[in-house]
mmCIF file of C-alpha atoms and ligand atoms in Angstrom:
data_model
loop_
_atom_site.group_PDB
_atom_site.id
_atom_site.type_symbol
_atom_site.label_atom_id
_atom_site.label_comp_id
_atom_site.label_asym_id
_atom_site.label_seq_id
_atom_site.Cartn_x
_atom_site.Cartn_y
_atom_site.Cartn_z
ATOM 1 C CA UNK A 1 310.692 13.966 80.502
ATOM 2 C CA UNK A 2 311.152 14.706 84.142
ATOM 3 C CA UNK A 3 308.850 13.059 86.870
ATOM 4 C CA UNK A 4 306.357 15.646 87.942
ATOM 5 C CA UNK A 5 305.670 15.002 91.600
ATOM 6 C CA UNK A 6 303.295 16.539 94.235
ATOM 7 C CA UNK A 7 304.173 15.482 97.561
ATOM 8 C CA UNK A 8 302.147 16.143 100.915
ATOM 9 C CA UNK A 9 304.520 17.095 103.898
ATOM 10 C CA UNK A 10 302.005 16.528 106.769
ATOM 11 C CA UNK A 11 304.465 17.909 109.239
ATOM 12 C CA UNK A 12 303.488 16.950 113.019
ATOM 13 C CA UNK A 13 299.605 17.175 111.981
ATOM 14 C CA UNK A 14 296.901 14.386 112.584
ATOM 15 C CA UNK A 15 296.706 11.175 114.646
ATOM 16 C CA UNK A 16 296.731 7.981 113.247
ATOM 17 C CA UNK A 17 293.142 7.578 112.810
ATOM 18 C CA UNK A 18 292.667 11.038 111.451
ATOM 19 C CA UNK A 19 296.118 10.528 109.377
ATOM 20 C CA UNK A 20 294.718 6.903 107.989
ATOM 21 C CA UNK A 21 291.497 8.806 107.132
ATOM 22 C CA UNK A 22 293.349 11.432 105.007
ATOM 23 C CA UNK A 23 295.563 8.819 103.138
ATOM 24 C CA UNK A 24 292.430 6.860 102.515
ATOM 25 C CA UNK A 25 290.546 9.648 100.880
ATOM 26 C CA UNK A 26 293.545 10.889 99.173
ATOM 27 C CA UNK A 27 293.578 7.321 97.700
ATOM 28 C CA UNK A 28 289.716 6.950 96.897
ATOM 29 C CA UNK A 29 289.863 10.344 95.560
ATOM 30 C CA UNK A 30 292.165 9.613 92.939
ATOM 31 C CA UNK A 31 290.385 6.237 91.791
ATOM 32 C CA UNK A 32 289.608 6.700 88.175
ATOM 33 C CA UNK A 33 291.553 10.099 87.936
ATOM 34 C CA UNK A 34 294.250 10.200 85.286
ATOM 35 C CA UNK A 35 296.833 12.473 86.507
ATOM 36 C CA UNK A 36 299.163 13.126 83.554
ATOM 37 C CA UNK A 37 302.210 11.049 85.142
ATOM 38 C CA UNK A 38 301.919 13.069 88.289
ATOM 39 C CA UNK A 39 303.337 10.942 91.421
ATOM 40 C CA UNK A 40 301.843 11.878 94.294
ATOM 41 C CA UNK A 41 303.478 11.156 97.861
ATOM 42 C CA UNK A 42 302.503 11.398 101.302
ATOM 43 C CA UNK A 43 304.797 12.384 104.019
ATOM 44 C CA UNK A 44 302.717 11.785 107.324
ATOM 45 C CA UNK A 45 304.514 11.339 110.701
ATOM 46 C CA UNK A 46 306.915 8.443 111.639
ATOM 47 C CA UNK A 47 304.496 6.934 114.009
ATOM 48 C CA UNK A 48 301.831 6.804 111.182
ATOM 49 C CA UNK A 49 304.013 5.553 108.172
ATOM 50 C CA UNK A 50 303.425 1.698 108.696
ATOM 51 C CA UNK A 51 299.869 1.920 108.854
ATOM 52 C CA UNK A 52 299.401 4.040 106.044
ATOM 53 C CA UNK A 53 301.776 2.189 104.016
ATOM 54 C CA UNK A 54 299.346 -0.564 104.471
ATOM 55 C CA UNK A 55 296.515 1.603 103.311
ATOM 56 C CA UNK A 56 298.031 2.944 100.120
ATOM 57 C CA UNK A 57 300.159 -0.191 98.695
ATOM 58 C CA UNK A 58 298.003 -1.109 95.934
ATOM 59 C CA UNK A 59 297.856 2.366 94.983
ATOM 60 C CA UNK A 60 300.177 4.769 92.941
ATOM 61 C CA UNK A 61 300.855 7.012 96.050
ATOM 62 C CA UNK A 62 304.323 7.053 97.434
ATOM 63 C CA UNK A 63 305.145 7.267 101.180
ATOM 64 C CA UNK A 64 307.572 9.605 102.503
ATOM 65 C CA UNK A 65 309.161 9.899 105.849
ATOM 66 C CA UNK A 66 309.752 13.954 106.966
ATOM 67 C CA UNK A 67 313.263 13.144 108.506
ATOM 68 C CA UNK A 68 315.699 10.363 109.747
ATOM 69 C CA UNK A 69 318.673 9.795 111.561
ATOM 70 C CA UNK A 70 322.126 10.550 110.692
ATOM 71 C CA UNK A 71 323.662 7.133 112.141
ATOM 72 C CA UNK A 72 323.177 3.588 110.800
ATOM 73 C CA UNK A 73 322.006 2.168 113.975
ATOM 74 C CA UNK A 74 323.013 1.549 117.663
ATOM 75 C CA UNK A 75 322.626 3.752 120.924
ATOM 76 C CA UNK A 76 320.554 6.778 119.321
ATOM 77 C CA UNK A 77 317.838 7.268 121.780
ATOM 78 C CA UNK A 78 314.833 8.614 119.686
ATOM 79 C CA UNK A 79 316.378 8.445 116.518
ATOM 80 C CA UNK A 80 314.834 6.397 113.489
ATOM 81 C CA UNK A 81 317.222 5.251 111.000
ATOM 82 C CA UNK A 82 316.780 5.185 107.059
ATOM 83 C CA UNK A 83 316.663 1.266 107.298
ATOM 84 C CA UNK A 84 313.708 1.021 109.712
ATOM 85 C CA UNK A 85 312.110 3.360 107.271
ATOM 86 C CA UNK A 86 312.601 1.022 104.314
ATOM 87 C CA UNK A 87 311.563 -1.719 106.682
ATOM 88 C CA UNK A 88 308.187 0.192 107.419
ATOM 89 C CA UNK A 89 307.590 0.818 103.276
ATOM 90 C CA UNK A 90 309.018 3.927 103.172
ATOM 91 C CA UNK A 91 310.062 5.115 99.509
ATOM 92 C CA UNK A 92 311.083 8.693 100.016
ATOM 93 C CA UNK A 93 312.677 10.873 102.953
ATOM 94 C CA UNK A 94 312.305 14.846 103.063
ATOM 95 C CA UNK A 95 315.770 15.946 104.225
ATOM 96 C CA UNK A 96 317.138 19.564 105.149
ATOM 97 C CA UNK A 97 313.622 20.991 105.708
ATOM 98 C CA UNK A 98 313.660 24.485 106.778
ATOM 99 C CA UNK A 99 311.871 23.832 109.776
ATOM 100 C CA UNK A 100 315.027 21.015 110.482
ATOM 101 C CA UNK A 101 317.325 23.672 109.567
ATOM 102 C CA UNK A 102 315.911 26.291 111.801
ATOM 103 C CA UNK A 103 314.602 24.538 115.336
ATOM 104 C CA UNK A 104 316.965 21.366 115.141
ATOM 105 C CA UNK A 105 320.183 23.157 113.939
ATOM 106 C CA UNK A 106 320.414 20.711 111.213
ATOM 107 C CA UNK A 107 323.477 22.206 109.179
ATOM 108 C CA UNK A 108 325.266 20.878 105.913
ATOM 109 C CA UNK A 109 327.611 18.256 107.219
ATOM 110 C CA UNK A 110 324.725 16.552 109.085
ATOM 111 C CA UNK A 111 322.741 16.768 106.189
ATOM 112 C CA UNK A 112 324.960 14.975 104.098
ATOM 113 C CA UNK A 113 325.360 12.178 106.843
ATOM 114 C CA UNK A 114 321.561 11.935 106.533
ATOM 115 C CA UNK A 115 321.513 11.878 102.715
ATOM 116 C CA UNK A 116 324.224 9.088 102.809
ATOM 117 C CA UNK A 117 322.167 6.961 105.082
ATOM 118 C CA UNK A 118 319.206 7.435 102.923
ATOM 119 C CA UNK A 119 320.893 6.364 99.795
ATOM 120 C CA UNK A 120 322.437 3.605 101.674
ATOM 121 C CA UNK A 121 319.178 2.518 102.396
ATOM 122 C CA UNK A 122 317.740 2.333 98.863
ATOM 123 C CA UNK A 123 315.616 5.089 99.443
ATOM 124 C CA UNK A 124 315.013 8.681 97.403
ATOM 125 C CA UNK A 125 315.896 11.862 99.328
ATOM 126 C CA UNK A 126 314.073 15.100 98.762
ATOM 127 C CA UNK A 127 316.343 17.517 99.506
ATOM 128 C CA UNK A 128 314.921 20.954 100.329
ATOM 129 C CA UNK A 129 316.920 24.148 100.243
ATOM 130 C CA UNK A 130 315.581 27.939 100.182
ATOM 131 C CA UNK A 131 316.624 31.239 101.641
ATOM 132 C CA UNK A 132 315.482 33.361 104.273
ATOM 133 C CA UNK A 133 313.276 36.855 103.739
ATOM 134 C CA UNK A 134 316.599 38.579 105.022
ATOM 135 C CA UNK A 135 318.695 36.521 102.742
ATOM 136 C CA UNK A 136 316.761 37.773 99.726
ATOM 137 C CA UNK A 137 316.044 41.042 100.896
ATOM 138 C CA UNK A 138 320.058 41.529 100.929
ATOM 139 C CA UNK A 139 320.145 39.808 97.354
ATOM 140 C CA UNK A 140 321.744 36.971 98.711
ATOM 141 C CA UNK A 141 319.366 34.372 97.929
ATOM 142 C CA UNK A 142 321.102 33.207 94.855
ATOM 143 C CA UNK A 143 324.391 33.123 96.974
ATOM 144 C CA UNK A 144 322.623 31.025 99.637
ATOM 145 C CA UNK A 145 320.901 28.638 97.695
ATOM 146 C CA UNK A 146 323.938 27.737 95.877
ATOM 147 C CA UNK A 147 325.978 27.000 99.159
ATOM 148 C CA UNK A 148 323.130 24.931 100.174
ATOM 149 C CA UNK A 149 323.491 22.900 96.994
ATOM 150 C CA UNK A 150 327.337 22.710 96.897
ATOM 151 C CA UNK A 151 327.469 21.693 100.781
ATOM 152 C CA UNK A 152 324.639 19.448 100.725
ATOM 153 C CA UNK A 153 325.051 17.451 97.387
ATOM 154 C CA UNK A 154 327.915 18.200 94.911
ATOM 155 C CA UNK A 155 329.971 15.346 96.816
ATOM 156 C CA UNK A 156 327.750 12.812 95.253
ATOM 157 C CA UNK A 157 328.533 10.660 92.429
ATOM 158 C CA UNK A 158 326.276 11.300 89.410
ATOM 159 C CA UNK A 159 324.788 7.882 89.909
ATOM 160 C CA UNK A 160 323.786 8.982 93.672
ATOM 161 C CA UNK A 161 322.739 12.661 92.543
ATOM 162 C CA UNK A 162 320.638 11.006 89.801
ATOM 163 C CA UNK A 163 318.422 9.652 92.639
ATOM 164 C CA UNK A 164 317.774 13.021 94.411
ATOM 165 C CA UNK A 165 314.731 15.073 94.034
ATOM 166 C CA UNK A 166 315.420 18.859 95.321
ATOM 167 C CA UNK A 167 312.836 21.104 97.001
ATOM 168 C CA UNK A 168 313.129 24.589 96.612
ATOM 169 C CA UNK A 169 311.241 26.611 99.591
ATOM 170 C CA UNK A 170 311.894 30.086 100.148
ATOM 171 C CA UNK A 171 311.580 30.240 103.753
ATOM 172 C CA UNK A 172 309.500 33.119 103.923
ATOM 173 C CA UNK A 173 306.926 31.354 101.705
ATOM 174 C CA UNK A 174 306.515 28.743 104.002
ATOM 175 C CA UNK A 175 303.088 28.379 106.367
ATOM 176 C CA UNK A 176 302.851 32.338 105.890
ATOM 177 C CA UNK A 177 300.509 32.605 102.879
ATOM 178 C CA UNK A 178 302.749 34.553 100.878
ATOM 179 C CA UNK A 179 303.631 32.173 97.950
ATOM 180 C CA UNK A 180 307.027 33.085 95.387
ATOM 181 C CA UNK A 181 305.543 34.457 92.043
ATOM 182 C CA UNK A 182 305.752 32.236 89.253
ATOM 183 C CA UNK A 183 308.368 34.443 87.897
ATOM 184 C CA UNK A 184 310.407 34.106 91.124
ATOM 185 C CA UNK A 185 310.163 30.404 91.607
ATOM 186 C CA UNK A 186 311.074 30.296 87.612
ATOM 187 C CA UNK A 187 314.471 32.022 87.982
ATOM 188 C CA UNK A 188 315.159 30.374 91.212
ATOM 189 C CA UNK A 189 314.644 26.627 89.686
ATOM 190 C CA UNK A 190 316.387 27.908 86.551
ATOM 191 C CA UNK A 191 319.240 29.113 88.338
ATOM 192 C CA UNK A 192 319.419 25.412 90.559
ATOM 193 C CA UNK A 193 319.285 23.934 87.149
ATOM 194 C CA UNK A 194 322.141 25.859 85.753
ATOM 195 C CA UNK A 195 324.331 25.080 89.311
ATOM 196 C CA UNK A 196 323.334 21.436 88.803
ATOM 197 C CA UNK A 197 324.571 21.481 85.518
ATOM 198 C CA UNK A 198 327.840 22.742 86.195
ATOM 199 C CA UNK A 199 328.417 20.319 88.602
ATOM 200 C CA UNK A 200 326.709 16.981 87.028
ATOM 201 C CA UNK A 201 326.337 17.672 83.590
ATOM 202 C CA UNK A 202 323.257 18.762 81.497
ATOM 203 C CA UNK A 203 321.714 15.460 81.015
ATOM 204 C CA UNK A 204 321.734 14.801 84.693
ATOM 205 C CA UNK A 205 320.479 18.528 85.813
ATOM 206 C CA UNK A 206 317.632 18.112 83.136
ATOM 207 C CA UNK A 207 316.811 14.577 84.764
ATOM 208 C CA UNK A 208 316.726 16.014 88.169
ATOM 209 C CA UNK A 209 312.922 17.070 89.645
ATOM 210 C CA UNK A 210 313.023 20.118 91.441
ATOM 211 C CA UNK A 211 309.747 20.946 93.200
ATOM 212 C CA UNK A 212 308.519 24.125 94.882
ATOM 213 C CA UNK A 213 307.029 24.855 98.309
ATOM 214 C CA UNK A 214 305.808 27.257 100.185
ATOM 215 C CA UNK A 215 301.819 28.153 100.674
ATOM 216 C CA UNK A 216 301.249 26.325 97.153
ATOM 217 C CA UNK A 217 297.719 25.281 97.002
ATOM 218 C CA UNK A 218 294.792 24.439 94.225
ATOM 219 C CA UNK A 219 294.554 28.478 93.365
ATOM 220 C CA UNK A 220 298.113 29.098 92.958
ATOM 221 C CA UNK A 221 299.544 25.558 91.767
ATOM 222 C CA UNK A 222 298.464 25.877 87.995
ATOM 223 C CA UNK A 223 300.942 29.063 87.243
ATOM 224 C CA UNK A 224 303.937 27.795 89.616
ATOM 225 C CA UNK A 225 303.407 24.446 87.588
ATOM 226 C CA UNK A 226 303.359 25.786 84.424
ATOM 227 C CA UNK A 227 307.004 27.199 84.569
ATOM 228 C CA UNK A 228 309.341 25.210 82.645
ATOM 229 C CA UNK A 229 311.553 24.467 85.757
ATOM 230 C CA UNK A 230 309.211 23.676 88.468
ATOM 231 C CA UNK A 231 308.457 20.058 88.326
ATOM 232 C CA UNK A 232 305.901 19.825 91.038
ATOM 233 C CA UNK A 233 305.563 20.668 94.707
ATOM 234 C CA UNK A 234 306.162 20.193 98.196
ATOM 235 C CA UNK A 235 302.735 21.013 99.943
ATOM 236 C CA UNK A 236 302.245 21.832 103.526
ATOM 237 C CA UNK A 237 299.124 23.024 104.844
ATOM 238 C CA UNK A 238 296.975 22.363 101.870
ATOM 239 C CA UNK A 239 298.278 18.916 102.008
ATOM 240 C CA UNK A 240 296.128 17.997 104.968
ATOM 241 C CA UNK A 241 292.818 17.950 102.772
ATOM 242 C CA UNK A 242 292.306 15.240 100.578
ATOM 243 C CA UNK A 243 290.393 17.498 97.969
ATOM 244 C CA UNK A 244 292.690 20.170 97.917
ATOM 245 C CA UNK A 245 295.787 18.025 97.868
ATOM 246 C CA UNK A 246 294.368 16.110 94.595
ATOM 247 C CA UNK A 247 293.209 19.374 93.143
ATOM 248 C CA UNK A 248 297.101 20.840 93.241
ATOM 249 C CA UNK A 249 298.232 17.434 91.639
ATOM 250 C CA UNK A 250 295.598 17.966 88.804
ATOM 251 C CA UNK A 251 296.928 21.489 87.882
ATOM 252 C CA UNK A 252 299.868 20.202 85.639
HETATM 253 P P1 PGA B 301 303.280 25.068 103.457
HETATM 254 O O1 PGA B 301 304.666 24.477 103.906
HETATM 255 O O2 PGA B 301 302.480 24.948 101.964
HETATM 256 O O3 PGA B 301 302.483 24.848 104.672
HETATM 257 O O4 PGA B 301 303.788 26.782 103.255
HETATM 258 C C1 PGA B 301 305.234 23.785 102.735
HETATM 259 C C2 PGA B 301 306.386 23.276 103.470
HETATM 260 O O5 PGA B 301 307.147 23.625 104.641
HETATM 261 O O6 PGA B 301 306.767 21.840 102.862
#
């Protein structure tokens, strides 16, 4: 069985104080709940990671960073390395989010370096892919997603690939309130799994968790998560409210 995952991408939101409150509220809200083996992960900003790690350390919650450096260490002002994240108690790193690809010009080559750093540090990458509206309108969405997979992941050994979580996030659905329909999500997730199967074999492909992201909330999560190839969600806006986030995880 594939691991079901619901990860909250807080983006550049919350202060340390309000972030701690949110993490505590999620932790408390989960107490006594059985979530059908869903792994919940919080991805706060860098500044909050260590303190939030302390708050959630005796809980089933996982801790993710939203980005990391492509280099190991040294004179890279302003960067945070994967090893630093590991030392702060982080277990997962979101890589290649469309906002990083778009606003910070992160390309496939850079993401391969970042992926290498994350795996070297013993962390689990949450590798994001997804097309722009324009790609979908032109019918290029499958080709685009295939190229992101190929350029970003297909160099991995099967052992390394086994550590990767994928998040399919159609860019047109992120923060827009427009969600992919369950059929659109399933169609793409099934396609991704076929491509993974061709590259790494059916067994590895079937073991890979593929999350959906893009305006996922408690009111639409159930239908999305009911799709056979949708293994959970990467949640932006709706992860900033503890109740809503927990309700999403309860949608399985
Ligand atoms: P959203 O963001 O849920 O606010 O659309 C998802 C994401 O960007 O990961």
